Each structure stands twice: as C-alpha cells, then as structure tokens.
Short mmCIF file of C-alpha atoms in Angstrom, two decimals:
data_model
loop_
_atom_site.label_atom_id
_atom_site.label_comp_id
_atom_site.label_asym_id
_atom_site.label_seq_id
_atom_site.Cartn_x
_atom_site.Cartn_y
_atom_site.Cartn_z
CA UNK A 1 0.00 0.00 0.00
CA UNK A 2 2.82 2.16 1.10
CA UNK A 3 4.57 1.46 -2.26
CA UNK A 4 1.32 2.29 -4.19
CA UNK A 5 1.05 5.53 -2.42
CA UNK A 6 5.14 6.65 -3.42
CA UNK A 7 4.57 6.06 -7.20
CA UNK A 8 1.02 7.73 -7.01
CA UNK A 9 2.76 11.01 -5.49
CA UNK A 10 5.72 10.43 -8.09
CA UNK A 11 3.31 10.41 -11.32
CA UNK A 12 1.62 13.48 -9.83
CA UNK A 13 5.08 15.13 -9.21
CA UNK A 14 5.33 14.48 -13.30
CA UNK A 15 1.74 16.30 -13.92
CA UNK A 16 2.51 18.94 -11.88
CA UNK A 17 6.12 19.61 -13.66
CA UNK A 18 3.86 19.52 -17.45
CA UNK A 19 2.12 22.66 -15.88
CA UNK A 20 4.37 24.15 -13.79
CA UNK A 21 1.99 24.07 -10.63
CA UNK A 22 4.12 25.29 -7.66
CA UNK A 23 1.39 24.56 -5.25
CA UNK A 24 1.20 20.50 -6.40
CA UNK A 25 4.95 20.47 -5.82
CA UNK A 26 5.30 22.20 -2.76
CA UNK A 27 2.48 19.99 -1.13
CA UNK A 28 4.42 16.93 -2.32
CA UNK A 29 7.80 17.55 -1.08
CA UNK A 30 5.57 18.74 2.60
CA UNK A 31 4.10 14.82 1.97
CA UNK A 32 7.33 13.40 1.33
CA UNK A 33 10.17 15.56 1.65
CA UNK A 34 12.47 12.73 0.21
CA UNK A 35 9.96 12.34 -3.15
CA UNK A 36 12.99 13.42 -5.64
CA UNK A 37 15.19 11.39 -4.44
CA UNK A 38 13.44 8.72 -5.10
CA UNK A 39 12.45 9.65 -8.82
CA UNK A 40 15.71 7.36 -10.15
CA UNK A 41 13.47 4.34 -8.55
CA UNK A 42 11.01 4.88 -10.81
CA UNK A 43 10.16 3.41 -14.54
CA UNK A 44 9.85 6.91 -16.10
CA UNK A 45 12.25 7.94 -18.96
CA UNK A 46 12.69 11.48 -17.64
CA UNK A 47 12.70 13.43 -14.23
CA UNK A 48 10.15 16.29 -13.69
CA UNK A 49 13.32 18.77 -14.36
CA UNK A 50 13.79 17.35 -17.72
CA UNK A 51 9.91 17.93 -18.84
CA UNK A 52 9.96 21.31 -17.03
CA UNK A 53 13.13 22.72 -18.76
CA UNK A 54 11.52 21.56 -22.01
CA UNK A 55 8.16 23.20 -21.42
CA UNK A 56 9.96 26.92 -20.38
CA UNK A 57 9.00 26.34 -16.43
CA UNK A 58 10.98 28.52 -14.61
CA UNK A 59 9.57 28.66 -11.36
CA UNK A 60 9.20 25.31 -11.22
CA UNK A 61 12.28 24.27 -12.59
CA UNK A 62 14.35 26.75 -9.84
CA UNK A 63 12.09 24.78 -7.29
CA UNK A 64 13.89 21.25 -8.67
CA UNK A 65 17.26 22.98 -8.48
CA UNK A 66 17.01 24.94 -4.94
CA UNK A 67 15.59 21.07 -3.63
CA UNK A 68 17.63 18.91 -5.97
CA UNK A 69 20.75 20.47 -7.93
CA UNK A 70 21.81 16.81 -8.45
CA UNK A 71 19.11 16.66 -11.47
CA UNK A 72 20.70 19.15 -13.42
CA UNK A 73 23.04 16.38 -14.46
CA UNK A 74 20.57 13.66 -14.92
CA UNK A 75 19.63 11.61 -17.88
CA UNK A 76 16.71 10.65 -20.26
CA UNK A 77 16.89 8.03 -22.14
CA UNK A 78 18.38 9.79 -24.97
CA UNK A 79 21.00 10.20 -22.60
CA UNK A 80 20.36 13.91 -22.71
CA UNK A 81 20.45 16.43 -19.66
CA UNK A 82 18.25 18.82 -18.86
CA UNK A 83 20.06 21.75 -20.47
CA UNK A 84 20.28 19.79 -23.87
CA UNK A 85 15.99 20.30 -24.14
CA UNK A 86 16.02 23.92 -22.87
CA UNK A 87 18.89 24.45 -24.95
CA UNK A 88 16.91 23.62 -28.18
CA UNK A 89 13.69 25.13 -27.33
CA UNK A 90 15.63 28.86 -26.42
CA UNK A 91 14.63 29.10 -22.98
CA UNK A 92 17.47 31.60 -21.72
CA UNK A 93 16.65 31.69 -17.71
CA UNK A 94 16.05 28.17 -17.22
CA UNK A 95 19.85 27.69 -19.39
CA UNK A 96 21.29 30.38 -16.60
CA UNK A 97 19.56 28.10 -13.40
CA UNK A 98 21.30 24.58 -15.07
CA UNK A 99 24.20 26.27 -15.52
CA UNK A 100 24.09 27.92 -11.89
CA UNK A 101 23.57 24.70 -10.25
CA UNK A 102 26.56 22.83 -12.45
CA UNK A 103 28.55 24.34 -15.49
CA UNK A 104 29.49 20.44 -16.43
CA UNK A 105 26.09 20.28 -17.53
CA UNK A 106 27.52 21.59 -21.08
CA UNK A 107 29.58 19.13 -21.72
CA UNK A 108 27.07 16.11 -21.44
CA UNK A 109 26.99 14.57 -24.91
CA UNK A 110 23.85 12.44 -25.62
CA UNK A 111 23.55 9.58 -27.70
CA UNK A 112 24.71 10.95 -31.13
CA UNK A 113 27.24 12.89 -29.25
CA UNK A 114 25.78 16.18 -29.15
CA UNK A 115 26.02 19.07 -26.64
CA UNK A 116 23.53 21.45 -25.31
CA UNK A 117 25.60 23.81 -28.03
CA UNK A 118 25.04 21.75 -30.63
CA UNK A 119 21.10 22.10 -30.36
CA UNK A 120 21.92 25.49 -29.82
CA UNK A 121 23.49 25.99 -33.11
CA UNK A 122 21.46 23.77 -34.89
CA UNK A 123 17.70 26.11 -33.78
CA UNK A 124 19.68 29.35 -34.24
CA UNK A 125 19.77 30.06 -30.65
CA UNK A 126 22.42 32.75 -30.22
CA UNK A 127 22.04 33.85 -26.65
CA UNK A 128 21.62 30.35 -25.57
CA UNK A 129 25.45 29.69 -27.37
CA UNK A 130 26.62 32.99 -25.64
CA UNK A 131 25.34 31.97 -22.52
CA UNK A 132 27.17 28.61 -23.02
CA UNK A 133 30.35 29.36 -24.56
CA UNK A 134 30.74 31.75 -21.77
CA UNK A 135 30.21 29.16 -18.91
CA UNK A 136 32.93 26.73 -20.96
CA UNK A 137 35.40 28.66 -23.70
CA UNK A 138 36.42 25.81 -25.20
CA UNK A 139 33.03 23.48 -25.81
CA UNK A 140 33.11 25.20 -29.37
CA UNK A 141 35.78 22.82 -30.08
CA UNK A 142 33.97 19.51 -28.84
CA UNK A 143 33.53 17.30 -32.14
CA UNK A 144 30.46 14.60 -31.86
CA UNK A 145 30.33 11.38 -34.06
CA UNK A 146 30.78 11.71 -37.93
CA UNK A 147 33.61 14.16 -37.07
CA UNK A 148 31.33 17.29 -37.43
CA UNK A 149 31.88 20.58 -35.61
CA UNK A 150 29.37 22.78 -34.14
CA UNK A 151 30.19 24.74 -37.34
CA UNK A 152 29.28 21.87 -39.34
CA UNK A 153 25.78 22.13 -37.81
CA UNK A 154 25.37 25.69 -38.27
CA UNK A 155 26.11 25.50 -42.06
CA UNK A 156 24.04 22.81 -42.15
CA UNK A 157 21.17 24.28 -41.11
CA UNK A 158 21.82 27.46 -42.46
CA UNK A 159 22.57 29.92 -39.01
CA UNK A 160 24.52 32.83 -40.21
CA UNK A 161 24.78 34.57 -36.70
CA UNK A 162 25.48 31.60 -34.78
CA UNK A 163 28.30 30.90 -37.42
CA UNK A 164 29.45 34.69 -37.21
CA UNK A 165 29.34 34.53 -33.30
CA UNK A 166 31.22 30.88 -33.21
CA UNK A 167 33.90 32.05 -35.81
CA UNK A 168 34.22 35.19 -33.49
CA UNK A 169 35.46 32.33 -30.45
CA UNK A 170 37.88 30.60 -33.03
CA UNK A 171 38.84 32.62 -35.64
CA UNK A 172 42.96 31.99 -34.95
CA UNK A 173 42.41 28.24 -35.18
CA UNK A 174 42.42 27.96 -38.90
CA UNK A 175 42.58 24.18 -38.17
CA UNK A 176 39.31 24.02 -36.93
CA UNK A 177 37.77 26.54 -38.89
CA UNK A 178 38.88 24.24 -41.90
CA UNK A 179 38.50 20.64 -40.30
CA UNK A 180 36.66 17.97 -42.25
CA UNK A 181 34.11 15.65 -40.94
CA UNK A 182 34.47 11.89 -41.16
CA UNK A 183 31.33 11.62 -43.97
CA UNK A 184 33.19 12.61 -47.02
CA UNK A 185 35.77 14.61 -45.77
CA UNK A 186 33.79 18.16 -46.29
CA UNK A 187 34.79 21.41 -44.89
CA UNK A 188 32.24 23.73 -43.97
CA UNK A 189 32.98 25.47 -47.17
CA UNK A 190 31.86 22.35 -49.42
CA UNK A 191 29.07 21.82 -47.10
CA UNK A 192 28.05 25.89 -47.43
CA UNK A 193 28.51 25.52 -51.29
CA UNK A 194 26.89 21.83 -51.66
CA UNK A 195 24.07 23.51 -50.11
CA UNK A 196 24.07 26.51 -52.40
CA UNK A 197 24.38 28.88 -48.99
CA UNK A 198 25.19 32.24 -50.40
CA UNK A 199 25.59 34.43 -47.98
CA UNK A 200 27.06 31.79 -45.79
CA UNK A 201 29.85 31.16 -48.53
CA UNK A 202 30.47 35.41 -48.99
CA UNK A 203 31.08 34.97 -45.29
CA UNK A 204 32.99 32.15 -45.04
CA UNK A 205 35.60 33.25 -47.67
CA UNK A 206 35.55 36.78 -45.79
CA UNK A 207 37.87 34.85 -42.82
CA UNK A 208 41.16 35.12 -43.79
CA UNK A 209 41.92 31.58 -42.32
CA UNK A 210 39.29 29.60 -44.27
CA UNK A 211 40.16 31.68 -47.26
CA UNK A 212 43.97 30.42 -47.19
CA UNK A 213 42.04 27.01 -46.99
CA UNK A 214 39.85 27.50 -49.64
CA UNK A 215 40.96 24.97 -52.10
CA UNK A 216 41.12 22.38 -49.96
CA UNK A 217 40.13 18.92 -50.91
CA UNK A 218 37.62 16.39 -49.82
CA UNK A 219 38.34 12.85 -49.92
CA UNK A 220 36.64 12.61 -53.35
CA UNK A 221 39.44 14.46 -54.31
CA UNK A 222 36.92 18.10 -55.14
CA UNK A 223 37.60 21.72 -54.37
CA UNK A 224 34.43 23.60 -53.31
CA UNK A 225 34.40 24.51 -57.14
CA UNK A 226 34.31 20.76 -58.60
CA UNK A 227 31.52 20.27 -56.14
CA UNK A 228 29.98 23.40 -57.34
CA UNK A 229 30.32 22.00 -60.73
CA UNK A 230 28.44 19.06 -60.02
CA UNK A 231 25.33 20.49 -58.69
CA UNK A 232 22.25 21.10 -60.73
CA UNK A 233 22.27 24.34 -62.79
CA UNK A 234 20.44 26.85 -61.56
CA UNK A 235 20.84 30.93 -60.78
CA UNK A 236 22.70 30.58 -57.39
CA UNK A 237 24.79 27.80 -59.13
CA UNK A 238 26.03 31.46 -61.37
CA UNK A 239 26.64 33.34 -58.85
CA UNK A 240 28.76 31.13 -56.45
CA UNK A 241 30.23 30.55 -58.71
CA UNK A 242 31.13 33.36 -59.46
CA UNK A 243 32.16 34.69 -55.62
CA UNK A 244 34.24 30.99 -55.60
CA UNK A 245 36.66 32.18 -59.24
CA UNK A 246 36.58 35.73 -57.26
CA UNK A 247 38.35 34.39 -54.32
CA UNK A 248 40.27 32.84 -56.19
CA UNK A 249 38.93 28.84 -56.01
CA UNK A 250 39.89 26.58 -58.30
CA UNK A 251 39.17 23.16 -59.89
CA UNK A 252 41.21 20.15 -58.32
CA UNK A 253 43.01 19.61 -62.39
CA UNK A 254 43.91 22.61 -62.14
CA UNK A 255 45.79 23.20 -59.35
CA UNK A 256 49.36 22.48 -59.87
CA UNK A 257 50.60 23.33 -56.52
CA UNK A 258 48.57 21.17 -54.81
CA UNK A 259 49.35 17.04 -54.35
CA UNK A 260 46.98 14.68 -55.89
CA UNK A 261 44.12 13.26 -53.40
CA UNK A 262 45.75 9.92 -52.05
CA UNK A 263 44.06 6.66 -51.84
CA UNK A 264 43.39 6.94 -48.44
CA UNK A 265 41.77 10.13 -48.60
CA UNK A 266 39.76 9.56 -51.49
CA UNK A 267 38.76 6.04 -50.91
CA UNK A 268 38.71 5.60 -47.12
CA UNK A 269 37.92 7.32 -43.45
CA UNK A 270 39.70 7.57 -40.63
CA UNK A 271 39.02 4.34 -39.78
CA UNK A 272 39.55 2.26 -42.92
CA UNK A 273 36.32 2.23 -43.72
CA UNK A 274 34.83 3.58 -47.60
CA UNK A 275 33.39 6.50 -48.15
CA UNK A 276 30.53 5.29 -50.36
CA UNK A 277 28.41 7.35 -48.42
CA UNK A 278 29.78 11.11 -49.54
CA UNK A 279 29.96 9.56 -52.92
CA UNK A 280 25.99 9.13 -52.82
CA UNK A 281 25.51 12.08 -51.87
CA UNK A 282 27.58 14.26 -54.37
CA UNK A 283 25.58 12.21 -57.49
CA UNK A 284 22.55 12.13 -55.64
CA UNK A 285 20.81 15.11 -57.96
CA UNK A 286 21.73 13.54 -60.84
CA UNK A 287 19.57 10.18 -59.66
CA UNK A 288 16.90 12.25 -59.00
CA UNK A 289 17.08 13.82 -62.32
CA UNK A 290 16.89 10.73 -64.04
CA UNK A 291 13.85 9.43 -62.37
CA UNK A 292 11.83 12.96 -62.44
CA UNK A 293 12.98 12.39 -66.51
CA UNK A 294 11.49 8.76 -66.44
CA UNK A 295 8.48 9.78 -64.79
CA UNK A 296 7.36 12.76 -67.38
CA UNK A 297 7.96 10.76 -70.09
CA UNK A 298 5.79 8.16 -69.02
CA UNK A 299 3.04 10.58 -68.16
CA UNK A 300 3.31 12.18 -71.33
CA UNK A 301 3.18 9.25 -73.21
CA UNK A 302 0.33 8.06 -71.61
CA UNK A 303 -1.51 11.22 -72.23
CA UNK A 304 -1.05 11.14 -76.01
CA UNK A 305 -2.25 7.20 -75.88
CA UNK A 306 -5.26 7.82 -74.61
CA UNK A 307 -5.99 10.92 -76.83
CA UNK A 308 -5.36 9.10 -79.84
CA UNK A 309 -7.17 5.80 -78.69
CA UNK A 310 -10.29 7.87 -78.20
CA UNK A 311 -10.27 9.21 -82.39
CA UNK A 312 -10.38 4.89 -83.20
CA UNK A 313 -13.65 4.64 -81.84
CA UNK A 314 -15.11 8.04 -82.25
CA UNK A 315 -13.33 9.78 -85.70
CA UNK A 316 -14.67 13.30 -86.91
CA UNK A 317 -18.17 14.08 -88.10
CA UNK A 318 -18.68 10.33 -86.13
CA UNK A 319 -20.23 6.39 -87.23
CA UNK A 320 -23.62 5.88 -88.83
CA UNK A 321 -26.07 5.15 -86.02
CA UNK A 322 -28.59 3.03 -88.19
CA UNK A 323 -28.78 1.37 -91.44
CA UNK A 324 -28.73 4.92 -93.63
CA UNK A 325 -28.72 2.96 -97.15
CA UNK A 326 -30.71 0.80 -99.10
CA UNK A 327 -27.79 -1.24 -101.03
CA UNK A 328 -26.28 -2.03 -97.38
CA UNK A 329 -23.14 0.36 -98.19
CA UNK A 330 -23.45 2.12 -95.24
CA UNK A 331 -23.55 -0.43 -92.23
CA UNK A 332 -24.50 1.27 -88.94
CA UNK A 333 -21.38 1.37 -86.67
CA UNK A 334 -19.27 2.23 -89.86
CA UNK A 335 -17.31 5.72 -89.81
CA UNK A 336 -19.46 8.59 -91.95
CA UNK A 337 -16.40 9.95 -93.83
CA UNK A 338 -15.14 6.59 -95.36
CA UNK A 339 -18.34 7.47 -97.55
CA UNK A 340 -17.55 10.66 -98.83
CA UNK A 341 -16.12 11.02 -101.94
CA UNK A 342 -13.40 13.91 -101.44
CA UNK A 343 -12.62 12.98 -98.20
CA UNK A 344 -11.77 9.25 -98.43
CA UNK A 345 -7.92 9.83 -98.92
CA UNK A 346 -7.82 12.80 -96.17
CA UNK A 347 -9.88 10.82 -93.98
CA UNK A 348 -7.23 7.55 -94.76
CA UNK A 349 -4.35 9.59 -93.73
CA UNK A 350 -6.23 11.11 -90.68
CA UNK A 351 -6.42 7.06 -89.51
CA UNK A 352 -2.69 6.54 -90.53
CA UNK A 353 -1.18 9.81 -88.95
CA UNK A 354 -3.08 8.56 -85.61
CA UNK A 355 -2.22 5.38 -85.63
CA UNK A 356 1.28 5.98 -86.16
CA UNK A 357 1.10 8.49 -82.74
CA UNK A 358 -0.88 5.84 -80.92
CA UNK A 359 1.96 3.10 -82.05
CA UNK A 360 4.73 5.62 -80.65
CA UNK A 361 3.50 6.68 -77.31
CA UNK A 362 2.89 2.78 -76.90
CA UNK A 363 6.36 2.42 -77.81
CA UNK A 364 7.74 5.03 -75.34
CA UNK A 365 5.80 3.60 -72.76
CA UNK A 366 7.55 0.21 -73.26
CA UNK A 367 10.50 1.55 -72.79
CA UNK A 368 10.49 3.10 -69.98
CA UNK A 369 8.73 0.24 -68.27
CA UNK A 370 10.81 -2.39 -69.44
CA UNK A 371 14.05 -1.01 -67.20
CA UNK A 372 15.99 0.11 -69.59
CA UNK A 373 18.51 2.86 -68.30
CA UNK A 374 18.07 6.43 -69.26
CA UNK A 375 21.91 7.08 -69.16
CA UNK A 376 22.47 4.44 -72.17
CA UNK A 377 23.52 6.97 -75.44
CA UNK A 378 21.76 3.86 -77.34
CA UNK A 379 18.44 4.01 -75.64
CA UNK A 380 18.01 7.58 -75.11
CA UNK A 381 18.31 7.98 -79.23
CA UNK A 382 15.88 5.47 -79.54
CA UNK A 383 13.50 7.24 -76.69
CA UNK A 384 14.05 10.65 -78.34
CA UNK A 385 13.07 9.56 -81.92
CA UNK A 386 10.09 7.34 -80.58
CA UNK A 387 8.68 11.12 -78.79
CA UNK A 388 9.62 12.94 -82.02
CA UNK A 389 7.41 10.65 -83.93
CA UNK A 390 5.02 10.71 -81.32
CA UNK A 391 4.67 14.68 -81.05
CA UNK A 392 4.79 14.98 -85.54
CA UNK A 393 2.27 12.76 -86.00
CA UNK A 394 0.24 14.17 -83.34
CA UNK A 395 0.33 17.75 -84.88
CA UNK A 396 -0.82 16.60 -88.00
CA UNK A 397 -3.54 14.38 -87.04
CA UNK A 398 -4.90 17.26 -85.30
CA UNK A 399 -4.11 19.10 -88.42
CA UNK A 400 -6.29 16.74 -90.32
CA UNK A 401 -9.47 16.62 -87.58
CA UNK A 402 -9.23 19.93 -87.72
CA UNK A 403 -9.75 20.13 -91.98
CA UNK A 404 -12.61 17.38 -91.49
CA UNK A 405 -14.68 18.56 -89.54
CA UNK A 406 -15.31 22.56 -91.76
CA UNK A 407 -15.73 20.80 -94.90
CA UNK A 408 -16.67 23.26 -97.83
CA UNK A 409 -19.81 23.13 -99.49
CA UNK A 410 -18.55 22.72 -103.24
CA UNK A 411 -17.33 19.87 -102.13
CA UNK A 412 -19.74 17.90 -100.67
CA UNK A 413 -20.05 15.27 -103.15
CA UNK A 414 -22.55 12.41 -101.52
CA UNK A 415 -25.49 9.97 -103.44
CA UNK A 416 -28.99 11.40 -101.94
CA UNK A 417 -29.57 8.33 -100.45
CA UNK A 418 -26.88 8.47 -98.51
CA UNK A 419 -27.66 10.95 -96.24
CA UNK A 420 -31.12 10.39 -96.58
CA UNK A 421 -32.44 10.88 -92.69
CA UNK A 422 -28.87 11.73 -91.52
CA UNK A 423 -27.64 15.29 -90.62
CA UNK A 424 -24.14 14.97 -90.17
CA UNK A 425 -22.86 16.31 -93.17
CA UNK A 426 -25.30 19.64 -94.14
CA UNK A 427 -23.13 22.03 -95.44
CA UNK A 428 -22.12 25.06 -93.28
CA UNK A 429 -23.17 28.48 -94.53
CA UNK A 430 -20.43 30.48 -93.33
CA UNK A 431 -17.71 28.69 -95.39
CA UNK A 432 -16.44 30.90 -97.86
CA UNK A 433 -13.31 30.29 -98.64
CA UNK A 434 -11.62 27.37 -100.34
CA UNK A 435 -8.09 27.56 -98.54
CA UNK A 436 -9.25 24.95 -96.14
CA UNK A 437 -9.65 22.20 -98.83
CA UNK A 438 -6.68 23.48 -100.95
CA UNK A 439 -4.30 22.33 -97.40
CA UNK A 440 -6.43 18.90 -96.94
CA UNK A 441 -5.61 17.85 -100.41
CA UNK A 442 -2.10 19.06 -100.30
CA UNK A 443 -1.54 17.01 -96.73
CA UNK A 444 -3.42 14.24 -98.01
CA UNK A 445 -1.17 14.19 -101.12
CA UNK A 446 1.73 14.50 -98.69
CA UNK A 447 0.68 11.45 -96.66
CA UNK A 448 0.19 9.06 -100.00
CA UNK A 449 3.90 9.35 -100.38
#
C-alpha cells in the first residue's frame, strides 16, 4: 500500500512539472520531503526537471534545483540532460539556473554525441550559445560522431549569426575553422557551397583563415568549385560561382601546386572504412534527375495514348447510327467519312497519322517500363526519336481533324440516299473560302507518299 502511495505522489510530481503548478509540488515535497530522491526508482524515462526545462518552467524548474541540484546532471533516455531540451527550445533563464547549479552540464553529450551547443546551433539560438560558450570557452571545439563541428551544424542548417558569433570564439584556429568531418571529408565550405548557402559562402571566404584554406580537398578528391560543378544548374549555381573564381577557387586539375588526393583520402575514413556514403551524396541530384525524366515521359506518353485511342472509336463528323442505305453500303457502326467522296484519302491519312502516334507513345511507354537505363547513349536515341514521332504525327492528325470537320460546301459530293435521314454532313453556310480544302488535299497528297 505504502509502495502504491510513493509512485502515485511520483506520477503526480510528473503532472505537476507539465504545468508548472508550484502549489502540487510544494504539497508533495511537505508529503514526502524525500519524493525526488526517489524519482531514479522509478520506470519513467525522464525526471520532472527534464519535462519542465523543455516546457519553459521557470519557477518550477528553480524549485527542482534549490531542492535537488543533483538533477541538473541527470539523464533521459536519450542520454540527454536537462540543459540539452532547454537548450533547443531557447529558454534563456532556465539555461542560466542549469548552468548555476553545475557548469558540467555543457559538456554532457547524448547519444549521437551532441552538446547542449550543438542544439543550440542547430535552432539558431544565439544567446543560448553565448550563454554557453561563456560558462565553458572551449566546448566550441567539442567534435560529436561523424567528425562534425558545431560549425558543421550551423552550415548545415543554415545559421549565419550563430556561425558569425562561433567564428568570433575561433577565428585563430584555422585548423578548426577548416576541419573535415568523417562523412566525405567536407569542410564547412563544401558543405556551405553543396548547399548553395550564399551568404554563408560570402562569409565564409571573408575569414582570412578559411580563405587560405579555400581549395582544400575532400576525400573525393573536389575543391568547393568541382563540387559546385556538379550540382544542378540553376541561378545561385552562377553566382557562387562566381564569388568561388573571385576568391580565387579553383578546380582540383587545375591546381598544380597542390598534391593529388591519395588513396586513403579519397577512398577511405579515418578508420579504414569507404566513403561510399559522400559519394551518394555528391551524385545524388543527378539520380533524382533521371527518375523525375522517367516519370514525365511516361506521363506524357500516356496522355497522347489515350488521346489518340479515343479518335479509333469516335473519328470526326462520327459512325452511322442506323442502317442509312438501301444497297447495305453504309452499315451502322461504320465511320461517316469513309463514304464521302473527297474525303476518303484525307480521312485515310487522318487514320494513318493517328495510328502511327498511338503506335509511338505505346512504344515510349515500353521503354520506360521495361528497365531500360536512361543514361544508355543507345536508348536515349531510340527514346528521343520514338517522342519525335510521337509529337509529328500528333500535330498533323490534329491538323487533319481539324480540316474534317469545316468541310466546304462545293465539295460535298454524296449519293442522296446516302444521307437520306442523316444530318451529319449539311453544309455550313459560313464557309467561304476554299483555302481549307486546298491544305487537306495538299496534306493528303503528302501522306500518299
């Protein structure tokens, strides 16, 4: 009962930190005055400091501290503190009260080995990474797994003033300013220009020491230029590169006074392991490319092979609904302008020019499906003359529709029976001029050949 009664008090101690009611806590600790002690006996992943440092409780979480300064260094089980949550979420007076009750707190690392700073860099949080590079000078230099620096991060995520107050701590250590991580052996200049960060990359080539630095190579053996270079074109593509030949960054061929990337560097980390990883990533637009590619095609192709099944069944000017003549020439079902007398050949190649499209979108469509590799020279010709087809013949069928459907009156040519009880083909009054026909027979006699 007595047990039952400690973990009831210790899951309202947890309500009461989500709201930051003073009165639920100080009632508790008059209940049991040992209750936070006993919070590491319980199956919860985080301590009532941890929750109220992440919801901005300051009250409540100087209550904790005054009681318990021993939770200021305790766990979740992300193996984060408390400061790493308030950290991230910008709450400057609760960072001040962890860091008044132990400075260490700042150099807990979590699970990916990441500090308080490093969520402080990553959201942008620049008097949180004052507040913290001034309780421990040299946590700007603490380098988490994958070899990144808390300047990695803030390129990464694009935090101009956190990078401009960071540089500001290190700027004489050109070795860390220019250190490479561990995933493809980037410096936070290729990462800046990979991610097409302008004003980062002006900045960044404003230092003097990452300037010197600046054509440094990656273990793919690429200058910020060369990965530049192999980025999809677009306008900020121009102008970096642009600001990169300003500063005077070159390409890795051409730089004679520089040694050639070894096989270590190029092929391996640290560790021994490849870098297939970085090598992913530097091609991956190119992948995507491709498949966008594959994917319009095959829309497009389906598009025209449905619009050109749908003429087949339903041509221009339509199919005789009933029986319209006496000698059975004119089944029901049977298209209207295979009976007229000037149109028989224009109305032939209409059929042809369609089919033809309808035979070449099919033919696309194969070809994408059937796995064939848009980066084979042979295929591509073979997929770029099917769509040519395709798109001709689809501009003169509706050419052709177009011409059969304002037929001209002098040249309505048709037996009286024929259209005896049928209005499909009464001749329109406002046709004047004979152009129209003149281009039908020349197309037609186009088609013949």
């Amino acid at each position: 009962m007595e047990i039952k009664m400690e973990d009831d008090n210790i899951t309202e101690l947890h309500e009461a930190s989500e709201k930051g009611c003073m009165v639920t806590l100080h009632r508790l600790i008059q209940k049991d005055p040992h209750i936070l002690h006993k919070i590491s006996l319980t199956p919860f992943n985080e301590t009532p400091l941890h929750i109220s440092a992440l919801l901005g409780h300051v009250d409540f979480t100087r209550a904790l501290l005054a009681l318990k300064p021993q939770l200021a260094m305790d766990l979740d089980f992300h193996k984060r503190c408390p400061l790493h949550l308030a950290s991230a979420n910008g709450h400057v007076e609760i960072v001040h009260a962890l860091l008044r009750a132990n400075e260490d707190a700042c150099l807990v690392c979590d699970q990916d080995g990441r500090t308080p700073l490093h969520y402080a860099a990553m959201r942008g949080k620049v008097e949180i990474v004052k507040a913290l590079i001034f309780a421990k000078h040299d946590l700007t230099r603490v380098v988490f797994d994958g070899g990144e620096t808390v300047l990695h991060l803030c390129v990464k995520y694009n935090q101009l003033e956190t990078l401009k107050l960071l540089e500001e701590t290190v700027k004489d250590d050109g070795e860390f300013l220019n250190s490479k991580d561990h995933d493809g052996g980037n410096t936070i200049l290729h990462i800046a220009v990979m991610l097409k960060q302008i004003e980062i990359v002006k900045f960044l080539l404003s230092v003097s020491k990452v300037k010197e630095e600046a054509n440094a190579l990656n273990w793919m053996g690429f200058t910020a230029l060369d990965v530049l270079e192999r980025s999809p074109k677009d306008f900020k593509r121009f102008t970096l590169q642009n600001i990169l030949m300003d500063a005077g960054v070159e390409r890795a061929n051409n730089q004679n006074n520089l040694p050639p990337p070894s096989a270590n560097m190029i092929g391996h980390h640290e560790s021994g392991k490849p870098t297939q990883l970085s090598k992913q990533r530097s091609l991956k637009h190119k992948s995507n490319w491709i498949q966008e590619l594959r994917g319009a095609l095959m829309v497009v192709a389906t598009v025209i092979a449905t619009m050109t099944y749908q003429p087949a069944l339903s041509p221009p000017n339509g199919v005789w609904l009933t029986q319209a003549c006496r000698n059975t020439t004119c089944d029901a079902r049977t298209w209207v302008l295979d009976f007229h007398v000037n149109y028989q050949h224009l109305f032939l190649s209409f059929l042809v020019s369609n089919s033809i499209t309808f035979t070449a979108s099919l033919s696309v469509i194969f070809l994408l499906i059937s796995g064939f590799p848009l980066k084979n020279i042979f295929f591509m010709v073979i997929l770029t003359l099917a769509m040519c087809t395709t798109l001709i013949s689809l501009g003169i069928t509706y050419v052709l529709a177009f011409i059969l459907m304002i037929p001209e009156k002098n040249d309505l040519q048709v037996h009286p029976e024929m259209c005896k009880g049928v209005n499909l083909l009464n001749e329109p009054e406002w046709m004047e001029s004979s152009l129209r026909w003149e281009t039908a027979v020349a197309i037609s006699k186009w088609m013949k050949l």
